Coordinates of C-alpha atoms and ligand atoms in Angstrom, one line a residue:
X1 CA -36.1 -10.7 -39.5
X2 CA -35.6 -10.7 -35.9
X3 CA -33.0 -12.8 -33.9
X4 CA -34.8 -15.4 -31.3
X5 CA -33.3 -16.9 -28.4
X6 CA -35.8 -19.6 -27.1
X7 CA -35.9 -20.8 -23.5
X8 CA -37.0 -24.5 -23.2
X9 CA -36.7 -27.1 -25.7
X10 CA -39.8 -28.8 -25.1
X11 CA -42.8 -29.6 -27.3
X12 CA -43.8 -25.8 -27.3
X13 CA -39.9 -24.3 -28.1
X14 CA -39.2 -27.0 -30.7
X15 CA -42.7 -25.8 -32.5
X16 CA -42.0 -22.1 -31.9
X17 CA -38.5 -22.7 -33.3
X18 CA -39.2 -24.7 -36.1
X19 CA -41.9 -22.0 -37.4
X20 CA -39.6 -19.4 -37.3
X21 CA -36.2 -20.9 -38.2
X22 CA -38.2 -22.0 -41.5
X23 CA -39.7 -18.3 -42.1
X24 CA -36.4 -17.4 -42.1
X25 CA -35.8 -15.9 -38.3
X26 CA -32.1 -16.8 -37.2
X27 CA -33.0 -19.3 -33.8
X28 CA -30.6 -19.9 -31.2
X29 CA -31.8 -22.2 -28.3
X30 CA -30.8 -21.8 -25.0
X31 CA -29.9 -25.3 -23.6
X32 CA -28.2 -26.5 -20.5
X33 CA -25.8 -28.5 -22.1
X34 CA -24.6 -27.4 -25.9
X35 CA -22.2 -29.8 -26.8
X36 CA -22.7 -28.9 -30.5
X37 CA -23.3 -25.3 -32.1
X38 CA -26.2 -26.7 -34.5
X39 CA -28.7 -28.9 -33.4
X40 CA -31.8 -30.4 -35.6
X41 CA -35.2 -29.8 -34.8
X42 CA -37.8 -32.4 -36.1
X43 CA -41.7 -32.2 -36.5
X44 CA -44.2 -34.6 -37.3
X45 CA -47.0 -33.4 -38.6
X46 CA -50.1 -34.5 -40.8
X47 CA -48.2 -33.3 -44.4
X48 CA -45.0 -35.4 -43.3
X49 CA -41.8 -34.8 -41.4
X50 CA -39.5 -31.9 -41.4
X51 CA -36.1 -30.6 -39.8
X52 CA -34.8 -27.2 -39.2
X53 CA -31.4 -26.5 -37.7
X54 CA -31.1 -24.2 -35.1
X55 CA -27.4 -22.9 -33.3
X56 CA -27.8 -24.0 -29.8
X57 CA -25.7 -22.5 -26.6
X58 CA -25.3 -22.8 -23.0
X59 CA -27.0 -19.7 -21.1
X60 CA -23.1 -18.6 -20.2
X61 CA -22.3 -18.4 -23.6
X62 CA -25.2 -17.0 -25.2
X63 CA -24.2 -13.6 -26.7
X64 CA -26.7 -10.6 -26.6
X65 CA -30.6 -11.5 -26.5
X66 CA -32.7 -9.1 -27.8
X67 CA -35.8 -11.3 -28.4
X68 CA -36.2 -13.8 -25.8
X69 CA -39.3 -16.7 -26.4
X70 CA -39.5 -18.2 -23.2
X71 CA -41.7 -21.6 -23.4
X72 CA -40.2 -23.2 -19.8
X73 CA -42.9 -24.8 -17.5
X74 CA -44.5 -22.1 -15.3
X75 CA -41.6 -23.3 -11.9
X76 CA -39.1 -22.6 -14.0
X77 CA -39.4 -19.3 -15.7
X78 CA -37.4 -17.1 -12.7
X79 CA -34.4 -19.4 -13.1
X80 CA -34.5 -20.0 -16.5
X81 CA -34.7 -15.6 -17.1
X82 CA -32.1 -15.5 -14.4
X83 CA -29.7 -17.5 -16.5
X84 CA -29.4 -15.1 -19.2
X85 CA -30.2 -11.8 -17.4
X86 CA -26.6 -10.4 -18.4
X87 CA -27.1 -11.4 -21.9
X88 CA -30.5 -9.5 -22.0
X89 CA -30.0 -5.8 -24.0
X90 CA -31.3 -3.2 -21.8
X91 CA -35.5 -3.4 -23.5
X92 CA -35.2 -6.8 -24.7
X93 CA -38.5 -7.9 -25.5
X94 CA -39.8 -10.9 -23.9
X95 CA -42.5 -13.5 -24.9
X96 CA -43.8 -15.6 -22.3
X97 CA -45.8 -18.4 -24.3
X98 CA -46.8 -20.5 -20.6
X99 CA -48.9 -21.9 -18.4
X100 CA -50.7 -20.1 -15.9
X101 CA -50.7 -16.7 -14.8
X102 CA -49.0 -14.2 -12.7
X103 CA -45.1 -14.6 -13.9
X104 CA -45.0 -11.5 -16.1
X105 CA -46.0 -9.3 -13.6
X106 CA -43.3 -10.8 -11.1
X107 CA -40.1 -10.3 -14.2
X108 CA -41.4 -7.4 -14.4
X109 CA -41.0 -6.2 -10.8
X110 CA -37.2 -7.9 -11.4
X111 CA -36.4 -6.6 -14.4
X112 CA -38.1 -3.0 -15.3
X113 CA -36.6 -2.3 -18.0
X114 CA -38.0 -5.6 -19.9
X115 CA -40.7 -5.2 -22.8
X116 CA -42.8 -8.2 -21.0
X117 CA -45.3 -10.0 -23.8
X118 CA -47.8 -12.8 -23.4
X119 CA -48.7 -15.6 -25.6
X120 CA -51.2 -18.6 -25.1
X121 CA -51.5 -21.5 -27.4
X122 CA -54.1 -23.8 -28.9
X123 CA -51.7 -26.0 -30.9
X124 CA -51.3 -29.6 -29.8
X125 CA -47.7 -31.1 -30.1
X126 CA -46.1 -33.4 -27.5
X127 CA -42.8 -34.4 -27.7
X128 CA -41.1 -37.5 -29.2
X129 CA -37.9 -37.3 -28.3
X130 CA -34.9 -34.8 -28.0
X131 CA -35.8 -31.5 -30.2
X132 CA -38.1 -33.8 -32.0
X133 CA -42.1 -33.5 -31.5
X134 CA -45.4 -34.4 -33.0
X135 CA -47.6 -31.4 -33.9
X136 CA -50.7 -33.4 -33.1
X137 CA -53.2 -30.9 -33.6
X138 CA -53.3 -27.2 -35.4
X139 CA -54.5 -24.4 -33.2
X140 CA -54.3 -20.4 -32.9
X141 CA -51.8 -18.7 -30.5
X142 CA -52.9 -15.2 -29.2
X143 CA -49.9 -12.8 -28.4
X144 CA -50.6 -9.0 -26.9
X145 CA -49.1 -6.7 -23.9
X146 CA -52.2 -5.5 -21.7
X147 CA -53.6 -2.1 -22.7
X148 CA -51.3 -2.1 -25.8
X149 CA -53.7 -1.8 -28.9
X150 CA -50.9 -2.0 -31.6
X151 CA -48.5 -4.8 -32.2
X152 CA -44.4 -3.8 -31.6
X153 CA -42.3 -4.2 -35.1
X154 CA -41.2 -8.1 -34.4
X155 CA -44.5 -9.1 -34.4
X156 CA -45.1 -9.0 -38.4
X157 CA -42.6 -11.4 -38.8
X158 CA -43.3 -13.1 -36.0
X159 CA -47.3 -13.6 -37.3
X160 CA -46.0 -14.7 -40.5
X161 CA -44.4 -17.6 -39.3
X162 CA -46.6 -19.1 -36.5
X163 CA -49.3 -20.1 -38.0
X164 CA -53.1 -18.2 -37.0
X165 CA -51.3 -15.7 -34.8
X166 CA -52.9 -12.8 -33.6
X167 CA -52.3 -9.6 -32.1
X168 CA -54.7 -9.1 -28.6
X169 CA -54.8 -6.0 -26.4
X170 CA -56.6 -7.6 -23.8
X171 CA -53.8 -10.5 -23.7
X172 CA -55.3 -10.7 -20.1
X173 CA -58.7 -12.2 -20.8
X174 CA -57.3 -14.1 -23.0
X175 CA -55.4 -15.5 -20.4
X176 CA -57.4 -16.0 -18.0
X177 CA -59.9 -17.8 -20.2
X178 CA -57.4 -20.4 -20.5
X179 CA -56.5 -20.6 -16.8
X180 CA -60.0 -21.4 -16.1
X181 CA -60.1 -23.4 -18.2
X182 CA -56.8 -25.5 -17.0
X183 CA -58.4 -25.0 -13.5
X184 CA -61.2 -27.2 -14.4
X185 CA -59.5 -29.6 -15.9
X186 CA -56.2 -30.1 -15.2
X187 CA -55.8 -30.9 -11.2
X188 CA -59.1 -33.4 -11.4
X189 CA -57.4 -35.4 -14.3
X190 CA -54.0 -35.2 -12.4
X191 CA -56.0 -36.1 -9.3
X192 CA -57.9 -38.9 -10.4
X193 CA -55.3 -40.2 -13.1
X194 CA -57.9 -39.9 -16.1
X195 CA -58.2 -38.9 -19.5
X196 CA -59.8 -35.6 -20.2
X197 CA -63.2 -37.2 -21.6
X198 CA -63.9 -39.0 -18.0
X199 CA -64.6 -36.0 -16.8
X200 CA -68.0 -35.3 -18.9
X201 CA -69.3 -38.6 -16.7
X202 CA -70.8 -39.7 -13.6
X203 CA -69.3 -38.1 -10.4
X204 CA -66.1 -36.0 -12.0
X205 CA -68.8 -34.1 -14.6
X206 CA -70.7 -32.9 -11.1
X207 CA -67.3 -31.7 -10.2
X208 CA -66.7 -30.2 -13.2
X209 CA -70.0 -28.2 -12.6
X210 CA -68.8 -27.1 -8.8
X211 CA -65.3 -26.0 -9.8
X212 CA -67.1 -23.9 -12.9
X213 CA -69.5 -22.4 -10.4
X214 CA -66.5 -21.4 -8.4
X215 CA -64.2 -20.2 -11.6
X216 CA -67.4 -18.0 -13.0
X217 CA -67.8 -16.3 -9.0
X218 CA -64.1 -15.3 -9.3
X219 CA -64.0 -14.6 -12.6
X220 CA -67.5 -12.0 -12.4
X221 CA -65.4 -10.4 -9.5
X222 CA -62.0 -9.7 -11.0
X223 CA -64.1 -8.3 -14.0
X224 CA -63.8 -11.2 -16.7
X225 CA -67.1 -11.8 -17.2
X226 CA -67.0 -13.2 -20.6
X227 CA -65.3 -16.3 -19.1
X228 CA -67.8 -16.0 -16.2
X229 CA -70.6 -16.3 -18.4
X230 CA -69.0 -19.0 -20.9
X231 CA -66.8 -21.4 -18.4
X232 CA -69.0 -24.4 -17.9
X233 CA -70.0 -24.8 -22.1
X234 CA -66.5 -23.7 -22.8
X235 CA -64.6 -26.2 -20.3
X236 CA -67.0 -29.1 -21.5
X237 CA -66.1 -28.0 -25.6
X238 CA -63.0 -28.5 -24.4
X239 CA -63.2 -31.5 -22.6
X240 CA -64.9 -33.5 -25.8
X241 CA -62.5 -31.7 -28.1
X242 CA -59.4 -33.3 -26.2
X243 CA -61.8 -36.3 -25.0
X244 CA -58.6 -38.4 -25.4
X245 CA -55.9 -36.2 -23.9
X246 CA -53.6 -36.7 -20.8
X247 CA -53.8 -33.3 -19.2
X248 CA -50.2 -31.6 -19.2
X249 CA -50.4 -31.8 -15.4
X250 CA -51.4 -35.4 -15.4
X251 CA -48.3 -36.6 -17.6
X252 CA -46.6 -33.8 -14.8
X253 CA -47.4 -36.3 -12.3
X254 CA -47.3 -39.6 -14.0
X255 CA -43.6 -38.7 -15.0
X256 CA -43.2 -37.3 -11.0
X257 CA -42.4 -34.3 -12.1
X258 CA -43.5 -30.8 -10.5
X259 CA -47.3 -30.1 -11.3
X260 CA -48.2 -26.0 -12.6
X261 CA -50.7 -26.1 -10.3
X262 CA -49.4 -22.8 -7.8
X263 CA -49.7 -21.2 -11.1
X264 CA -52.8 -22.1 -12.4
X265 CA -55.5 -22.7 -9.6
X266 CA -52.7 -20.7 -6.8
X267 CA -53.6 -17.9 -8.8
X268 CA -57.1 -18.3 -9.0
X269 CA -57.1 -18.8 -5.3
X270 CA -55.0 -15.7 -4.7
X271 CA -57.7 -13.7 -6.8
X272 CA -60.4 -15.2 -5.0
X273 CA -58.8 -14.3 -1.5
X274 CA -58.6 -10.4 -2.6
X275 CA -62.8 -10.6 -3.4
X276 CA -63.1 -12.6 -0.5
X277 CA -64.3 -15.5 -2.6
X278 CA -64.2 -19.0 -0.7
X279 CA -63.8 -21.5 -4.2
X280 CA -63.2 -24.6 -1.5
X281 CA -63.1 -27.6 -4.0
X282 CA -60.4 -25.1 -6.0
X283 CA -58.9 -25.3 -2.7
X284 CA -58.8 -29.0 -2.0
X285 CA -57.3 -29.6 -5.6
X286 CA -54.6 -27.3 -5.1
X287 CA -53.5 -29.3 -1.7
X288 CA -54.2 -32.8 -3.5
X289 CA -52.3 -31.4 -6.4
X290 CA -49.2 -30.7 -4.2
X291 CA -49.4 -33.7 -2.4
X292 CA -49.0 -35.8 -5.2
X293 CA -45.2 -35.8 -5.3
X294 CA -44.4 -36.0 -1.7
Ligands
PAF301 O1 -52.9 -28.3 -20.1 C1 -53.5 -29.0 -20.9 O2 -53.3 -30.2 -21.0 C2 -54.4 -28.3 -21.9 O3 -54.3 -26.9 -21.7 C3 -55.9 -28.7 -21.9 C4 -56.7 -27.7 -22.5 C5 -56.4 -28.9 -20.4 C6 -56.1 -30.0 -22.7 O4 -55.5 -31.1 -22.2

């Protein structure tokens, strides 16, 4: 079984953790304050409640890393990575499960020697309270390394404890599918400070159309041309599906916190600059977006 260190104690890294610390992988969370070596992790789901202990250490004191599950919000990956850079063994393999796009390729311009992974997410948990969350909904989570066909050894016993977890080659598509998707809906609900099903009405569902049209131009010209073709059924399947949903970057800016947006439609705009794409309601989002907290 391989040793995890997890990076953010969110909804994300308290379901990650709680998979694997009950499969039987030893989980340490990184936290910024440790006052105690063990600390309890609680989920709620639909077959009742259960705990899992975890140890839990300061990034100072966090020994050697060789698996690193990094489950931060998209801002604060670099730092958080920074934090336990000494601790990392010289290939440590790392699993970003995030938001977004754009941050593997930048730890792995600062850290070379890093076996980089990406993961994305379908499951549905939101947190309760401290290292305690409600897994809402069940999902699938995709995990692959572009232009690797075969799965490294951690990943068996990885699979085996997150539940529907496959192996992808082209983690990339995958990726992107979901950041065009979060680029339709996330910045309007964070704009307009609505659920996800008000945007299949009235003036937000012809928006929804626009920022689609935009997404699929992008998205033909970078090469992913599944989500090209699929974007405007697959955003609105996704729209009824989490009809009654707060975006993640609307509770962002209800709790006036930072939003992901640089790393969601900044990076579809910074792949539509390099096909000389205009995408101009992307655009205005992405300044409303940023305006919200100042
Ligand atoms: O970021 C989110 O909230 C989710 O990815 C999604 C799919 C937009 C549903 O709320």
């Amino acid at each position: 079984m391989s040793r995890w260190h997890v990076l953010g104690a969110g909804a994300m890294g308290c379901l990650f953790a709680h998979a694997l610390t009950r499969a039987g992988s030893e989980v340490t969370l990184v936290r910024k304050h440790a006052p105690r070596a063990r600390a309890t992790v609680t989920v709620e789901g639909a077959d009742g409640t259960e705990s899992v202990t975890c140890a839990t250490v300061t990034a100072k004191s966090c020994g050697s890393v060789a698996h690193l599950l990094v489950t931060t919000k998209a801002y604060d990956v670099a730092n958080a990575v920074a934090s336990v850079a000494d601790h990392l063994q010289g290939n440590a393999s790392v699993l970003l499960m995030i938001n977004g796009m754009g941050l593997a390729e930048a730890l792995a311009r600062s850290y070379p020697a890093l076996d980089i992974y990406c993961g994305t997410t379908t499951e549905g948990a939101y947190r309760k309270g401290d290292l305690h969350i409600r897994h809402a909904g069940r999902g699938s989570t995709t995990v692959g390394q572009e232009g690797r066909p075969e799965p490294p050894a951690w990943f068996g016993d990885f699979a085996g404890a997150v539940e529907a977890c496959h192996w992808e080659p082209d983690i990339d598509s995958a990726l992107w599918h979901k950041l065009a998707v979060n680029c339709v809906i996330n910045p309007l609900t964070a704009v307009h400070r609505c659920r996800n099903g008000a945007l299949a009405e009235g003036e937000l569902r012809e928006q929804v159309t626009q920022l689609c049209r935009e997404v699929a131009q992008v998205s033909y010209a970078a090469g992913y041309t599944r989500t090209a073709q699929n974007i405007e059924a697959d955003a609105l399947r996704v729209i009824a599906a989490t009809a009654a949903n707060r975006s993640s970057m609307l509770q962002d800016a209800l709790a006036g916190r930072p939003t992901e947006i640089d790393f969601i439609t900044g990076h579809l705009l910074e792949r539509a600059g390099e096909h000389g794409i205009a995408a101009p309601l992307n655009n205005a989002l992405l300044r409303e977006v940023r305006r919200l907290r100042t």
